[in-house]
Coordinates of C-alpha atoms in Angstrom, one line a residue:
Chain A
M121 CA -13.1 -12.2 -40.6
T122 CA -10.4 -13.9 -38.6
S123 CA -10.2 -17.6 -38.1
V124 CA -8.0 -17.2 -35.1
T125 CA -9.7 -17.9 -31.8
V126 CA -8.3 -17.8 -28.3
Y127 CA -10.5 -19.5 -25.7
G128 CA -10.3 -18.0 -22.2
A129 CA -10.3 -14.6 -20.4
P130 CA -7.6 -12.0 -20.4
F131 CA -7.1 -12.0 -16.7
S132 CA -5.8 -15.6 -16.9
P133 CA -2.0 -15.4 -17.0
A134 CA -1.6 -18.2 -19.5
V135 CA -4.3 -16.6 -21.8
S136 CA -2.7 -13.2 -21.6
R137 CA 0.7 -14.8 -22.6
V138 CA -0.9 -15.8 -25.9
L139 CA -2.6 -12.4 -26.4
A140 CA 0.7 -10.6 -25.9
C141 CA 2.3 -12.8 -28.6
L142 CA -0.6 -12.2 -31.0
Y143 CA -0.2 -8.4 -30.5
E144 CA 3.6 -8.6 -31.1
K145 CA 2.9 -10.5 -34.3
D146 CA 0.1 -8.2 -35.5
V147 CA -2.1 -11.3 -35.9
D148 CA -5.9 -10.6 -35.7
F149 CA -7.8 -12.8 -33.4
K150 CA -11.1 -13.1 -31.5
L151 CA -11.4 -14.0 -27.9
A152 CA -14.1 -16.6 -27.0
P153 CA -15.0 -16.6 -23.3
V154 CA -15.1 -19.8 -21.3
D155 CA -17.5 -19.7 -18.4
M156 CA -15.5 -21.5 -15.7
A157 CA -18.1 -20.5 -13.0
K158 CA -20.6 -22.6 -14.9
G159 CA -18.2 -25.4 -15.6
Q160 CA -17.9 -24.7 -19.3
H161 CA -14.2 -25.7 -19.1
K162 CA -15.2 -29.3 -18.2
S163 CA -17.9 -29.6 -21.0
P164 CA -17.3 -32.3 -23.7
D165 CA -17.1 -29.6 -26.4
F166 CA -14.3 -27.7 -24.5
L167 CA -12.4 -30.8 -23.6
K168 CA -12.1 -31.5 -27.3
L169 CA -10.1 -28.3 -27.6
Q170 CA -8.2 -28.6 -24.3
P171 CA -8.2 -32.2 -22.7
F172 CA -7.0 -30.9 -19.3
G173 CA -10.1 -28.5 -19.1
Q174 CA -7.8 -25.5 -18.7
V175 CA -7.3 -22.2 -20.6
P176 CA -6.1 -21.1 -23.1
A177 CA -7.1 -23.2 -26.1
F178 CA -6.3 -21.9 -29.5
Q179 CA -7.8 -22.6 -32.9
D180 CA -7.4 -21.5 -36.4
E181 CA -8.1 -23.0 -39.9
L182 CA -5.1 -25.2 -39.6
A183 CA -4.8 -26.4 -36.0
T184 CA -6.1 -26.7 -32.5
V185 CA -3.3 -26.1 -30.0
F186 CA -3.1 -25.9 -26.2
E187 CA -0.2 -25.0 -23.7
S188 CA 0.4 -21.3 -24.0
R189 CA 4.1 -21.5 -24.8
A190 CA 3.5 -24.0 -27.6
I191 CA 0.7 -21.7 -29.0
C192 CA 3.1 -18.8 -29.0
K193 CA 5.7 -20.8 -31.0
Y194 CA 3.0 -21.8 -33.4
I195 CA 2.0 -18.2 -34.0
C196 CA 5.7 -17.2 -34.6
N197 CA 6.3 -20.2 -37.0
K198 CA 3.0 -19.7 -38.9
Y199 CA 3.5 -15.9 -39.4
P200 CA 7.3 -15.4 -39.8
E201 CA 6.8 -12.3 -42.0
K202 CA 4.3 -10.5 -39.7
G203 CA 4.9 -8.1 -36.9
N204 CA 8.0 -8.7 -34.7
Q205 CA 10.2 -11.1 -36.6
N206 CA 12.7 -11.7 -33.8
L207 CA 10.6 -13.5 -31.3
I208 CA 12.1 -16.9 -31.7
G209 CA 15.7 -16.0 -32.6
G210 CA 15.5 -13.9 -35.7
R211 CA 15.2 -14.7 -39.3
D212 CA 18.9 -15.0 -39.9
G213 CA 19.9 -15.9 -36.4
G214 CA 20.0 -19.6 -37.1
L215 CA 20.4 -22.4 -34.7
L216 CA 22.4 -20.6 -32.0
A217 CA 19.9 -17.7 -31.7
R218 CA 17.0 -20.2 -31.7
T219 CA 18.7 -22.3 -29.0
S220 CA 19.3 -19.3 -26.8
V221 CA 15.6 -18.4 -26.9
D222 CA 14.7 -22.0 -26.2
Q223 CA 17.0 -22.2 -23.3
W224 CA 15.5 -19.1 -21.5
L225 CA 12.0 -20.3 -22.4
E226 CA 12.8 -23.5 -20.6
A227 CA 14.3 -21.6 -17.7
E228 CA 11.0 -19.7 -17.3
G229 CA 9.0 -22.8 -17.5
Q230 CA 11.1 -24.8 -15.0
S231 CA 12.5 -22.2 -12.6
F232 CA 10.4 -19.0 -12.8
N233 CA 6.9 -20.3 -13.5
P234 CA 6.4 -22.6 -10.5
P235 CA 7.1 -20.2 -7.6
S236 CA 5.7 -17.2 -9.5
S237 CA 2.4 -19.0 -10.3
A238 CA 2.1 -20.2 -6.7
L239 CA 2.6 -16.6 -5.5
V240 CA 0.2 -15.3 -8.1
F241 CA -2.4 -17.7 -6.8
Q242 CA -1.8 -16.8 -3.2
L243 CA -1.6 -13.1 -3.6
A244 CA -4.1 -12.4 -6.4
F245 CA -6.5 -15.3 -7.1
A246 CA -7.0 -16.7 -3.5
P247 CA -8.4 -13.4 -2.3
M248 CA -10.4 -12.9 -5.5
F249 CA -12.1 -16.3 -5.3
G250 CA -12.4 -16.6 -1.6
F251 CA -9.7 -19.1 -0.8
K252 CA -7.7 -18.8 2.4
Q253 CA -4.1 -17.6 1.9
D254 CA -1.2 -19.9 3.1
P255 CA 1.5 -17.8 4.7
A256 CA 4.0 -20.7 4.6
A257 CA 3.5 -21.1 0.9
I258 CA 3.9 -17.4 0.3
E259 CA 7.2 -17.4 2.3
Q260 CA 8.6 -20.5 0.6
N261 CA 7.8 -19.4 -2.9
E262 CA 9.0 -15.9 -2.4
A263 CA 12.3 -17.3 -1.3
K264 CA 12.5 -19.6 -4.3
L265 CA 11.6 -16.8 -6.7
A266 CA 14.2 -14.5 -5.0
N267 CA 16.9 -17.0 -5.9
V268 CA 15.7 -17.3 -9.5
L269 CA 15.6 -13.5 -9.8
D270 CA 19.2 -13.3 -8.5
V271 CA 20.2 -15.5 -11.4
Y272 CA 18.2 -13.3 -13.8
D273 CA 19.9 -10.2 -12.4
R274 CA 23.3 -11.6 -13.2
R275 CA 22.3 -12.6 -16.7
L276 CA 20.6 -9.2 -17.4
G277 CA 23.9 -7.5 -16.3
E278 CA 25.5 -9.3 -19.3
S279 CA 22.7 -9.3 -21.8
K280 CA 20.0 -6.7 -22.6
F281 CA 17.3 -9.3 -22.8
L282 CA 17.3 -12.8 -21.6
A283 CA 18.2 -14.5 -24.8
G284 CA 20.5 -11.7 -26.2
D285 CA 20.2 -8.2 -27.6
D286 CA 16.6 -8.5 -28.7
F287 CA 13.2 -8.9 -27.0
T288 CA 12.1 -12.5 -27.6
L289 CA 9.5 -15.0 -26.5
A290 CA 11.9 -15.8 -23.7
D291 CA 11.1 -12.4 -22.2
L292 CA 7.4 -12.2 -23.2
V293 CA 6.4 -15.3 -21.3
H294 CA 7.3 -13.6 -18.0
L295 CA 4.9 -10.7 -18.6
P296 CA 1.7 -12.2 -17.1
N297 CA 3.0 -13.3 -13.7
G298 CA 5.5 -10.4 -13.6
H299 CA 2.7 -7.9 -14.0
I300 CA 0.7 -9.3 -11.1
L301 CA 3.7 -9.7 -8.8
V302 CA 5.1 -6.3 -9.5
S303 CA 1.7 -4.9 -8.4
K304 CA 1.8 -6.9 -5.1
K305 CA 5.5 -7.3 -4.3
E306 CA 7.4 -4.8 -6.4
D307 CA 10.6 -5.1 -4.4
L308 CA 11.2 -8.6 -5.7
F309 CA 11.7 -7.2 -9.2
L310 CA 12.5 -3.5 -8.8
S311 CA 15.1 -3.8 -5.9
R312 CA 17.3 -5.8 -8.4
K313 CA 18.9 -3.3 -10.7
N314 CA 19.1 -5.3 -13.9
V315 CA 15.8 -7.1 -13.4
G316 CA 14.2 -3.8 -12.7
R317 CA 15.6 -2.2 -15.9
W318 CA 14.5 -5.3 -17.9
W319 CA 11.0 -5.3 -16.3
E320 CA 10.4 -1.6 -17.1
E321 CA 11.4 -2.2 -20.7
I322 CA 9.4 -5.3 -21.4
S323 CA 6.3 -4.1 -19.6
A324 CA 6.3 -0.9 -21.6
R325 CA 5.9 -2.6 -24.9
P326 CA 2.8 -1.6 -26.7
S327 CA 1.7 -5.2 -27.1
W328 CA 1.7 -5.7 -23.4
K329 CA -0.1 -2.4 -22.8
K330 CA -2.9 -3.6 -25.0
V331 CA -3.2 -6.8 -23.0
V332 CA -3.4 -4.9 -19.8
E333 CA -6.2 -2.7 -21.3
M334 CA -8.1 -5.9 -22.1
Q335 CA -7.5 -7.1 -18.5
N336 CA -8.9 -3.8 -17.2
V337 CA -12.2 -4.1 -19.1
P338 CA -14.8 -5.3 -16.6
Q339 CA -15.8 -9.0 -17.4
S340 CA -19.5 -9.5 -17.4
Chain B
M180 CA 35.3 -30.8 -33.9
G181 CA 35.6 -31.7 -30.3
V182 CA 33.7 -34.4 -28.5
M183 CA 30.4 -33.0 -27.0
K184 CA 30.4 -32.8 -23.2
V185 CA 27.5 -33.4 -20.9
Y186 CA 28.1 -32.1 -17.4
G187 CA 26.3 -34.2 -14.7
V188 CA 25.7 -37.8 -13.8
A189 CA 24.0 -40.2 -16.2
R190 CA 21.8 -41.6 -13.3
Y191 CA 20.1 -38.3 -12.9
M192 CA 16.8 -38.0 -14.7
S193 CA 17.4 -34.7 -16.5
V194 CA 20.8 -35.9 -17.7
A195 CA 19.4 -39.1 -19.0
R196 CA 17.0 -37.1 -21.2
V197 CA 20.0 -35.6 -23.0
I198 CA 21.8 -38.9 -23.3
V199 CA 18.8 -40.4 -25.0
C200 CA 19.0 -37.7 -27.8
L201 CA 22.8 -38.1 -28.1
E202 CA 22.3 -41.8 -28.6
E203 CA 19.5 -41.2 -31.1
V204 CA 21.8 -39.2 -33.4
G205 CA 24.9 -41.5 -32.7
A206 CA 27.0 -38.6 -31.6
D207 CA 30.4 -38.8 -29.8
Y208 CA 30.0 -37.4 -26.3
Q209 CA 31.5 -37.7 -22.9
V210 CA 29.8 -37.3 -19.5
V211 CA 31.8 -35.0 -17.2
P212 CA 30.8 -35.7 -13.6
V213 CA 29.6 -32.8 -11.3
D214 CA 30.0 -33.8 -7.6
F215 CA 27.1 -32.4 -5.7
A216 CA 28.4 -33.9 -2.5
V217 CA 31.4 -31.4 -2.4
G218 CA 29.2 -28.5 -3.8
E219 CA 30.7 -28.6 -7.3
H220 CA 27.4 -27.4 -8.7
K221 CA 27.9 -24.1 -6.9
T222 CA 31.4 -23.4 -8.1
P223 CA 32.0 -20.5 -10.5
A224 CA 33.1 -23.0 -13.2
H225 CA 29.8 -24.8 -13.1
L226 CA 27.7 -21.7 -12.6
A227 CA 29.3 -20.3 -15.8
R228 CA 27.7 -23.3 -17.6
N229 CA 24.4 -23.5 -15.7
P230 CA 23.7 -20.3 -13.8
F231 CA 21.0 -22.1 -11.8
G232 CA 23.6 -24.5 -10.4
L233 CA 21.7 -27.5 -11.8
I234 CA 22.5 -30.4 -14.1
P235 CA 22.9 -31.0 -17.0
A236 CA 25.0 -28.4 -18.7
F237 CA 26.4 -29.0 -22.2
E238 CA 29.3 -28.0 -24.4
D239 CA 29.7 -28.3 -28.1
D240 CA 32.9 -26.5 -29.1
D241 CA 32.2 -22.8 -28.1
L242 CA 28.5 -23.3 -27.4
V243 CA 27.6 -23.8 -23.7
I244 CA 23.9 -24.4 -22.9
F245 CA 21.6 -25.7 -20.1
E246 CA 18.0 -27.0 -19.7
S247 CA 17.7 -30.6 -20.7
R248 CA 14.9 -30.1 -23.3
T249 CA 16.9 -27.3 -25.0
I250 CA 20.1 -29.4 -25.1
S251 CA 17.9 -32.3 -26.5
K252 CA 16.5 -30.1 -29.3
Y253 CA 19.9 -28.6 -30.1
V254 CA 21.4 -32.1 -30.5
L255 CA 18.5 -33.4 -32.6
R256 CA 18.6 -30.3 -34.9
K257 CA 22.3 -30.2 -35.4
Y258 CA 23.3 -33.8 -35.6
K259 CA 20.4 -35.6 -37.2
S260 CA 21.3 -37.7 -40.1
S261 CA 19.3 -39.6 -42.7
D262 CA 19.5 -42.5 -40.3
T263 CA 17.9 -40.6 -37.5
D264 CA 14.1 -40.6 -37.1
D265 CA 12.7 -37.0 -37.4
L266 CA 11.9 -36.5 -33.8
L267 CA 11.1 -32.7 -34.1
R268 CA 9.2 -32.7 -37.5
E269 CA 10.3 -29.1 -38.1
N270 CA 9.6 -29.3 -41.8
N271 CA 5.8 -29.6 -41.0
L272 CA 4.1 -26.7 -39.1
T273 CA 1.2 -28.7 -37.6
E274 CA 3.3 -31.7 -36.7
S275 CA 6.1 -29.7 -35.1
T276 CA 3.4 -27.7 -33.1
L277 CA 2.0 -30.9 -31.8
V278 CA 5.5 -32.0 -30.7
D279 CA 5.9 -28.7 -28.9
Q280 CA 2.5 -29.0 -27.3
W281 CA 3.1 -32.5 -25.9
L282 CA 6.6 -31.6 -24.9
D283 CA 5.1 -28.8 -22.8
V284 CA 2.6 -31.3 -21.4
E285 CA 5.4 -33.5 -20.4
A286 CA 7.3 -30.6 -18.9
H287 CA 4.4 -29.0 -17.0
H288 CA 1.8 -31.7 -16.3
Y289 CA 3.6 -35.1 -16.2
D290 CA 7.3 -34.7 -15.2
P291 CA 6.6 -32.5 -12.1
L292 CA 4.5 -35.3 -10.7
V293 CA 6.4 -38.4 -11.8
F294 CA 9.9 -36.9 -11.2
H295 CA 9.0 -36.4 -7.5
I296 CA 7.3 -39.7 -7.1
S297 CA 10.4 -41.5 -8.7
Y298 CA 12.8 -39.4 -6.7
N299 CA 11.1 -39.9 -3.4
A300 CA 10.1 -43.6 -3.8
F301 CA 13.2 -44.9 -5.7
V302 CA 16.2 -42.6 -5.9
L303 CA 16.3 -41.3 -2.3
P304 CA 16.2 -44.7 -0.7
K305 CA 19.0 -45.8 -3.1
I306 CA 21.3 -43.0 -1.8
G307 CA 20.4 -43.5 1.8
G308 CA 17.6 -40.9 2.2
T309 CA 13.9 -41.1 3.1
G310 CA 11.2 -40.2 0.7
D311 CA 8.3 -37.9 1.5
Q312 CA 5.3 -40.2 1.4
K313 CA 2.7 -37.4 1.6
L314 CA 4.2 -35.9 -1.5
I315 CA 4.2 -39.3 -3.3
D316 CA 0.5 -39.8 -2.4
T317 CA -0.6 -36.3 -3.5
N318 CA 1.3 -36.7 -6.8
L319 CA -0.2 -40.1 -7.5
E320 CA -3.7 -38.8 -7.2
K321 CA -2.9 -35.9 -9.6
L322 CA -1.1 -38.3 -11.9
K323 CA -4.4 -40.3 -12.4
K324 CA -6.1 -37.3 -13.9
V325 CA -3.1 -36.8 -16.2
L326 CA -3.0 -40.4 -17.3
E327 CA -6.7 -40.2 -18.2
V328 CA -5.8 -37.5 -20.8
Y329 CA -2.9 -39.6 -22.1
E330 CA -5.1 -42.7 -22.4
A331 CA -7.6 -40.8 -24.4
Q332 CA -4.9 -39.4 -26.8
L333 CA -3.1 -42.7 -27.1
S334 CA -6.3 -44.4 -28.0
K335 CA -6.4 -42.2 -31.0
T336 CA -2.8 -42.0 -32.1
K337 CA 0.1 -44.4 -31.7
Y338 CA 2.3 -41.7 -30.1
L339 CA 1.5 -38.4 -28.4
A340 CA 2.0 -36.0 -31.2
G341 CA 0.5 -38.3 -33.9
N342 CA 1.3 -41.6 -35.5
F343 CA 5.0 -40.7 -35.4
I344 CA 7.4 -40.9 -32.5
S345 CA 8.9 -37.6 -31.4
L346 CA 10.9 -36.0 -28.7
A347 CA 7.6 -35.5 -26.8
D348 CA 7.5 -39.2 -26.3
L349 CA 11.1 -39.8 -25.5
S350 CA 11.2 -36.9 -23.0
H351 CA 9.0 -39.1 -20.7
F352 CA 11.7 -41.8 -20.4
P353 CA 13.8 -40.8 -17.4
A354 CA 11.1 -40.2 -14.8
T355 CA 9.0 -43.1 -16.1
Y356 CA 11.9 -45.5 -16.1
Y357 CA 12.4 -45.0 -12.3
F358 CA 8.7 -44.9 -11.7
M359 CA 8.4 -48.4 -13.0
A360 CA 10.7 -49.5 -10.2
T361 CA 8.5 -48.1 -7.5
P362 CA 5.7 -49.9 -5.8
Y363 CA 3.3 -47.7 -7.8
A364 CA 4.2 -49.0 -11.2
N365 CA 1.0 -51.0 -11.6
L366 CA -0.9 -47.8 -11.8
F367 CA -0.2 -47.9 -15.5
D368 CA -2.3 -51.2 -15.7
N369 CA -5.4 -49.0 -15.5
Y370 CA -4.4 -47.1 -18.6
P371 CA -3.8 -49.9 -21.2
H372 CA -2.9 -47.6 -24.1
V373 CA -0.4 -45.7 -22.0
K374 CA 1.0 -49.0 -20.8
A375 CA 1.4 -50.3 -24.3
W376 CA 2.9 -47.0 -25.5
W377 CA 5.5 -47.2 -22.7
E378 CA 6.4 -50.8 -23.4
N379 CA 6.8 -50.0 -27.1
L380 CA 9.0 -47.0 -26.3
M381 CA 11.3 -49.2 -24.1
T382 CA 12.2 -51.4 -27.1
R383 CA 14.1 -48.4 -28.6
P384 CA 17.9 -48.8 -28.5
S385 CA 18.6 -45.2 -27.4
L386 CA 16.4 -45.7 -24.3
K387 CA 18.2 -49.0 -23.5
K388 CA 21.5 -47.3 -23.8
A389 CA 20.5 -44.5 -21.5
A390 CA 19.0 -47.0 -19.0
A391 CA 22.4 -48.7 -18.9
G392 CA 23.9 -45.6 -17.3
M393 CA 21.1 -45.3 -14.7
F394 CA 20.4 -46.9 -11.3
P395 CA 19.6 -50.6 -11.9
V396 CA 15.8 -51.1 -11.7
A397 CA 15.5 -54.9 -11.7

């Protein structure tokens, strides 16, 4: 019986980021739903797990952690021997490999995440939850994201994956928003040769396919 | 071993973050200016160091890296000595995870708000520009919610990741330093533990040294 619990639903990009990492690492977990329609994310019990009232939260026998990228690093550090051992720079990669993963993780958080999350909200969640779309926001964020993907395209012309020769957390963190945006605006990714090649590879990973299966299960 | 190079200007908030860490470890470094006014950040030479055309970029012998929080971690990992406080706690799984967690909070919840308040209300006027008041006001409202979370945490622990200072705390310095020079500084009076945490942080020599290279705030 696993002590590892992820709080939240698979359709949430930040939750699915953690699920992808758990599958890559072959770490068993259980998923605990958080009923946001009923305000469960603002309940005192949930706020003890995640003080901003957001998902995911993560708990095991040792720690309670929030912020999806920090949770992913924890899973990698806690289980160095399990599953994919290259996610944070490889066992013998040392400081330089670790630094390269850190750098592209930060690039995702600072440059890719803001415009891609804004677009995901506008294109996927606004219609789903009955909010009005904002054409100006779509246009501005698409332009910002296009500039970021141009940088990625140059990088991925020199390097197989963002941090180097191996798939790492730096690539994994892009899967949730990438998946939604490729379904809505595939040109952004697929018209750029190297980004397209990279996207096909990372989205074909068995770990991500398992997450997509979970997302496709109807939520009651 | 050559002297480490920080490409950028020390007054710029993300560059100051790196300077704090270099001062923490007592490293030899030089700041190599990047002149935005003549588009130096878009030159092939700079793009080779920071492909996003941003600052800082950083060189240590053959290593060239970007992203201020990555540079900060690299410097702390490589050059820490027995005299340096352990600002990453990487020998302890739960402590280092809490440092990662609160560094992500700073990067994703706090800095996006405070950076833009500080930039619009303090930096832009200094360099002859006009700030976006609507953005300042929107960010101030959101910041109150964030500071409530910080107040609750800092009522339990002396620093964000626990009762030990870490990079997670120091990473707040650049944007907060300029924020305290804006008309909105007294917002922190409503969050007494946050205010005390900040005032305590500012007694740290590395922050005073980084401040000396920034726009004067008095």
